[in-house]
Coordinates of C-alpha atoms and ligand atoms in Angstrom, one line a residue:
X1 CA -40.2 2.8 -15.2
X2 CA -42.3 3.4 -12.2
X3 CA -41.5 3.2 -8.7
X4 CA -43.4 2.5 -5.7
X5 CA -42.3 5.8 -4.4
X6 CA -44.1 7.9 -7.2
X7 CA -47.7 6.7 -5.5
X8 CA -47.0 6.1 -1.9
X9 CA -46.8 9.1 -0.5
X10 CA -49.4 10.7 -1.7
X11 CA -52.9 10.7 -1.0
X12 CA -53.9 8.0 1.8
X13 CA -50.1 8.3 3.6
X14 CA -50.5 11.9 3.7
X15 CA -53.9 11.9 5.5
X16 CA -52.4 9.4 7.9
X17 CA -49.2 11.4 9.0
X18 CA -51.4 14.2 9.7
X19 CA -53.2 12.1 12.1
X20 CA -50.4 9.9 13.3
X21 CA -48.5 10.2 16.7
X22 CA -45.5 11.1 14.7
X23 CA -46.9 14.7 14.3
X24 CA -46.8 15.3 18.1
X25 CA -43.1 14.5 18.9
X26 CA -41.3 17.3 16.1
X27 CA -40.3 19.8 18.9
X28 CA -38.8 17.0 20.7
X29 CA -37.1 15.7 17.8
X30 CA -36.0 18.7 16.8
X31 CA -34.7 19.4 19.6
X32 CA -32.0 16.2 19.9
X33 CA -31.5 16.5 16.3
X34 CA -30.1 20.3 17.1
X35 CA -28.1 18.9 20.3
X36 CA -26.6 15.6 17.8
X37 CA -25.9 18.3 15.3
X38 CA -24.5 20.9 17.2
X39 CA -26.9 23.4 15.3
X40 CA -27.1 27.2 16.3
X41 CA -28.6 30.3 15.6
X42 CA -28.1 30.8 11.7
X43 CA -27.1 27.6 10.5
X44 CA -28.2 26.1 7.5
X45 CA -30.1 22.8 7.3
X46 CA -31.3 21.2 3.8
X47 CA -34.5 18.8 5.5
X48 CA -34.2 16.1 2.7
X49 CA -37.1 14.7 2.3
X50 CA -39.3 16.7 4.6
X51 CA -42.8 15.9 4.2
X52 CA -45.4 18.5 5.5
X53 CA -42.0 20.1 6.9
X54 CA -42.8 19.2 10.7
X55 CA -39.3 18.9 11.6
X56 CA -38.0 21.7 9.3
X57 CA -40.9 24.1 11.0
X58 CA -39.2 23.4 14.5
X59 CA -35.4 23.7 13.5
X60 CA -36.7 27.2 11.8
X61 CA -38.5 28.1 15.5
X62 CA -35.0 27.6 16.9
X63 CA -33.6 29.7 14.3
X64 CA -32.4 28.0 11.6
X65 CA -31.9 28.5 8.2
X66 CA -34.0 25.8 6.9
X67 CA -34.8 24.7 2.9
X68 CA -36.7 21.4 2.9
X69 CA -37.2 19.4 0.3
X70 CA -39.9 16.8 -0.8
X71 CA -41.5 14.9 -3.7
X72 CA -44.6 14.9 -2.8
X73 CA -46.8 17.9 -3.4
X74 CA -49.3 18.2 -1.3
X75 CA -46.5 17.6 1.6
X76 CA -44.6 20.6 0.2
X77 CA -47.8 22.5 0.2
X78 CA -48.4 22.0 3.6
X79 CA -45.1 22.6 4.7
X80 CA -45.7 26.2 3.3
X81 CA -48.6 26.8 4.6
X82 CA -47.3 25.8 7.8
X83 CA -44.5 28.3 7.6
X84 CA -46.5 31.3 6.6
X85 CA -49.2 30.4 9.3
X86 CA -46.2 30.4 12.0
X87 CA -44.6 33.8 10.1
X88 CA -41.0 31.9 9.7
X89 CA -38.7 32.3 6.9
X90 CA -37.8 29.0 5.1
X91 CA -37.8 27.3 1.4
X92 CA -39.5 24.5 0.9
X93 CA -39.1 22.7 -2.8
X94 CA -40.9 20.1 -4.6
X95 CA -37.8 18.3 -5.8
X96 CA -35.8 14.8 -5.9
X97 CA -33.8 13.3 -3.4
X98 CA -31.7 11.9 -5.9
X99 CA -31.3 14.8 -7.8
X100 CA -30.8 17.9 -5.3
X101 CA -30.4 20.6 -7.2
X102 CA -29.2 22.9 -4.0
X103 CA -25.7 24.3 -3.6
X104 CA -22.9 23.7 -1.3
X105 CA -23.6 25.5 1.5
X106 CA -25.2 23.6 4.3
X107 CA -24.0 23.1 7.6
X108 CA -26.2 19.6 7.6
X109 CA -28.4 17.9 6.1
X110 CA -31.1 15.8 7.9
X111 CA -32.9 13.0 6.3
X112 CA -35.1 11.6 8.9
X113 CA -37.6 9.3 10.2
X114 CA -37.4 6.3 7.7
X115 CA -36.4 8.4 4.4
X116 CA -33.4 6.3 3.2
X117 CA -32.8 3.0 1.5
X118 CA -36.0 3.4 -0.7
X119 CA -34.0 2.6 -4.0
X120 CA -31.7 0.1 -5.0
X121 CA -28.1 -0.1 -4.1
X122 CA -26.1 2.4 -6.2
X123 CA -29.0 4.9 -6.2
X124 CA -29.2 4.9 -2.0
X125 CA -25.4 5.8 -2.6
X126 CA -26.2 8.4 -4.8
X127 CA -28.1 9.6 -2.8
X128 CA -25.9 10.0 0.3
X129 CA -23.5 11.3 -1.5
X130 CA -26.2 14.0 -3.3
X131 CA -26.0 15.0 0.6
X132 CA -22.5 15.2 1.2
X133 CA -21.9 17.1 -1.9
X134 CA -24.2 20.7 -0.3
X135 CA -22.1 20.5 2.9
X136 CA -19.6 22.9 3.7
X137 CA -16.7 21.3 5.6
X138 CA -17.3 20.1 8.7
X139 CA -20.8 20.0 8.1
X140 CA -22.9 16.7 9.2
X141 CA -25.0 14.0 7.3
X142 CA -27.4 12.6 9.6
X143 CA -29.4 9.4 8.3
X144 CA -32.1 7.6 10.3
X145 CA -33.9 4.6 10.4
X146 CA -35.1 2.0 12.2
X147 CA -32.9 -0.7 13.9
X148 CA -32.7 -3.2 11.9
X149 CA -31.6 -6.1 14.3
X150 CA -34.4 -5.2 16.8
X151 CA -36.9 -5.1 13.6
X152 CA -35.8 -8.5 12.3
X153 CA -36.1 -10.1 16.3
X154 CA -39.6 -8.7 16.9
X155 CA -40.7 -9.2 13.1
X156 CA -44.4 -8.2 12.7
X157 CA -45.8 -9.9 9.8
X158 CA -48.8 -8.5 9.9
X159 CA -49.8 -5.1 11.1
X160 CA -53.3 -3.5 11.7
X161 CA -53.6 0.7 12.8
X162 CA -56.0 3.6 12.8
X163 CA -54.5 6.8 11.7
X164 CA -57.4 9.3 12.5
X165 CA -60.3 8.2 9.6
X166 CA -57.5 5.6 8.5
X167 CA -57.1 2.1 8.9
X168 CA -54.0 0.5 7.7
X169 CA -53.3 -2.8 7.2
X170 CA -49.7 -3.9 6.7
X171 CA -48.1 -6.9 5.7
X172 CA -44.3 -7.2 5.8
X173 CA -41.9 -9.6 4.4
X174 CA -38.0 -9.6 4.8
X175 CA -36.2 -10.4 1.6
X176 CA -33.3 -11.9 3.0
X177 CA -30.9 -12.2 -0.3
X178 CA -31.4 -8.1 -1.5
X179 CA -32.2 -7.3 2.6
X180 CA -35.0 -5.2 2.3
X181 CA -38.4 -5.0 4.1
X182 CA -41.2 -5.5 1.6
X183 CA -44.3 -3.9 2.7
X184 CA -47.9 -4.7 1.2
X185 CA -50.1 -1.7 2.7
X186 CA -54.1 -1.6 2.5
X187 CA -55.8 1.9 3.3
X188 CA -59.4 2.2 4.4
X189 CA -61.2 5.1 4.3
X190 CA -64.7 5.5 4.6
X191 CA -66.1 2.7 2.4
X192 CA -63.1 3.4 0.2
X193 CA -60.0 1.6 0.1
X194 CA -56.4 1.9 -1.7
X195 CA -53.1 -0.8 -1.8
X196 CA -49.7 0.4 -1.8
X197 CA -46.6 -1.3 -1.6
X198 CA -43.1 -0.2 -0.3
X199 CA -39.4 -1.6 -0.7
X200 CA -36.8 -0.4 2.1
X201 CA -33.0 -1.5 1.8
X202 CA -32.1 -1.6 6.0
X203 CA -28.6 -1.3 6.5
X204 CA -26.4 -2.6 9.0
X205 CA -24.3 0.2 11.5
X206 CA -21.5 -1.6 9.3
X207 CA -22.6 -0.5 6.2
X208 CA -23.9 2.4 6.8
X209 CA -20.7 3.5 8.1
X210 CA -19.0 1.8 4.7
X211 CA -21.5 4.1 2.5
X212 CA -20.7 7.0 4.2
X213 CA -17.1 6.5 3.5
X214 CA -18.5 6.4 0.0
X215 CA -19.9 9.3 -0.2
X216 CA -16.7 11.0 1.3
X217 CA -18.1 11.4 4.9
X218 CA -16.1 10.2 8.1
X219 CA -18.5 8.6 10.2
X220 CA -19.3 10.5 13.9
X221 CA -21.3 8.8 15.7
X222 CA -24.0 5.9 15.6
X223 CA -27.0 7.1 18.1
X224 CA -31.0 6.5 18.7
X225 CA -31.8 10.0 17.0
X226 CA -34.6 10.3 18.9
X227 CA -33.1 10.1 22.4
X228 CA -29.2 10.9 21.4
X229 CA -28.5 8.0 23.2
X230 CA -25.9 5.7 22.0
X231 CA -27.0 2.6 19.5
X232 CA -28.0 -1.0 21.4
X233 CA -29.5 -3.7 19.8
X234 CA -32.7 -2.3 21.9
X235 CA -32.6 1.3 20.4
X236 CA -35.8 2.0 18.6
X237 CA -33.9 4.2 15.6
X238 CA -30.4 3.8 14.0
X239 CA -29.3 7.4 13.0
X240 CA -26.1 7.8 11.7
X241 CA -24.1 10.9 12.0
X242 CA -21.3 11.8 8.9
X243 CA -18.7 14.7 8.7
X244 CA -17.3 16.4 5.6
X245 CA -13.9 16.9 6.6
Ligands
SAM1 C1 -41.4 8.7 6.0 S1 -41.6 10.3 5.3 C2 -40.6 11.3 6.2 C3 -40.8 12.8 6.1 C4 -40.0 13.7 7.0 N1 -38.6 13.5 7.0 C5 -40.6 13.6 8.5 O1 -39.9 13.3 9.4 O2 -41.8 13.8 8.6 C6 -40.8 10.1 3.8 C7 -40.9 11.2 2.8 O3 -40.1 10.9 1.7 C8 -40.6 11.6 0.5 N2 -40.0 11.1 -0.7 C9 -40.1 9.8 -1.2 N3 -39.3 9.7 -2.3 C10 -38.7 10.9 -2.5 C11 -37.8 11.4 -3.4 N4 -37.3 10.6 -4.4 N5 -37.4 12.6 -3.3 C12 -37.8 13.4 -2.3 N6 -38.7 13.0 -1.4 C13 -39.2 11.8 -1.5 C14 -42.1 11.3 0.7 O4 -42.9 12.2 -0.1 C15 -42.3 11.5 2.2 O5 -42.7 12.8 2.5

């Protein structure tokens, strides 16, 4: 059975991201993430899933130990050429979120900027708890996504942006019953256009904190990712920090 992750990603997203404001903010991001994280010099960070490996490239910079991992080809290609352009060591695999095939040594795993709740219920847990199973005690989980509450208040039906050459056109509905943020996505590029659509289960600081217990994490802190700051109902970005005891 397909899902809408197997098209997504590819192709019109990926010329986007290139172009969007996203791809300016990595050293800062990586820097808070390092500070939430309490990463040094030498520890080891699985990047799951990290697209053209923006943030991996900048934890490596700091020196870390990075392996990154992403489904989506050309992403992983990128991130590659990325690190041998900047002369860093650093592995970066075409692989499965919800099938990690890495071993337990990580002193955290990242998944950032919007990369969980993509699949249904059991699978998301799965998932979470394919990333508590790499760490090494006392190593950290850290999941981000956007605030759902401050989503839901300022709920933007309809959305219209220019990536670089891109225009997207978004439409967004919130299935209240399964709550999940339905997106209908139109690309235009050029006299050429493409329609996508996306399925994103947003979770609650409640239950995030309930699915990391799940997956065998204790839950450290709830914070805006971005900033460090704690979580308001204003924060931009729920990111939510687990430790393997
Ligand atoms: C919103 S992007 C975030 C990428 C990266 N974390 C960043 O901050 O730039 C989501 C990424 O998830 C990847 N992805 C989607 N489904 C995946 C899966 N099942 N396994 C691994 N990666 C996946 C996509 O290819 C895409 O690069």
């Amino acid at each position: 059975m397909t899902h809408w992750t197997d098209d997504f990603f590819t192709g019109y997203w990926s010329v986007m991201q290139k172009a969007a404001p996203m791809s300016g903010v990595a050293a800062e991001e990586a820097r808070v993430l390092r500070k939430i994280l309490r990463l040094r010099k030498g520890s080891k960070v699985a990047d799951v899933p990290c697209g053209d490996g923006r943030i991996s490239l900048e934890l490596a910079r700091a020196g870390c130990r990075v392996v990154g991992v992403d489904a989506c080809e050309p992403s992983v290609r990128r991130a590659r050429r990325e690190f041998r352009k900047a002369g860093l060591p650093g592995a970066l695999h075409l692989g499965d979120m919800r099938d990690l095939q890495l071993p337990r040594e990580f002193n955290a795993v990242i998944n950032w900027w919007g990369s969980f709740g993509y699949f249904d219920e059991d699978t998301n847990r799965r998932v979470l708890k394919g990333f508590a199973d790499i760490l090494l005690p006392g190593g950290r989980v850290l999941v981000d996504q956007v605030n759902r509450e401050r989503i839901l208040r300022q709920f933007m039906k309809k959305g219209v942006f220019k990536y670089g050459e891109v225009k997207v056109t978004t439409r967004n509905r919130w299935d209240a019953k399964r709550q999940r943020i339905n997106g209908s996505w139109l690309f235009e590029r050029g006299g050429r256009r493409a329609r996508r659509r996306s399925s994103i289960r947003l979770y609650t600081p409640s239950q995030m904190e309930a699915l990391m217990e799940s997956a065998g994490l204790t839950l450290e802190r709830i914070c805006d990712g971005t900033t460090g700051l704690p979580f308001t109902r204003g924060s931009q970005r729920m990111s939510t920090v687990g430790r393997r005891l």
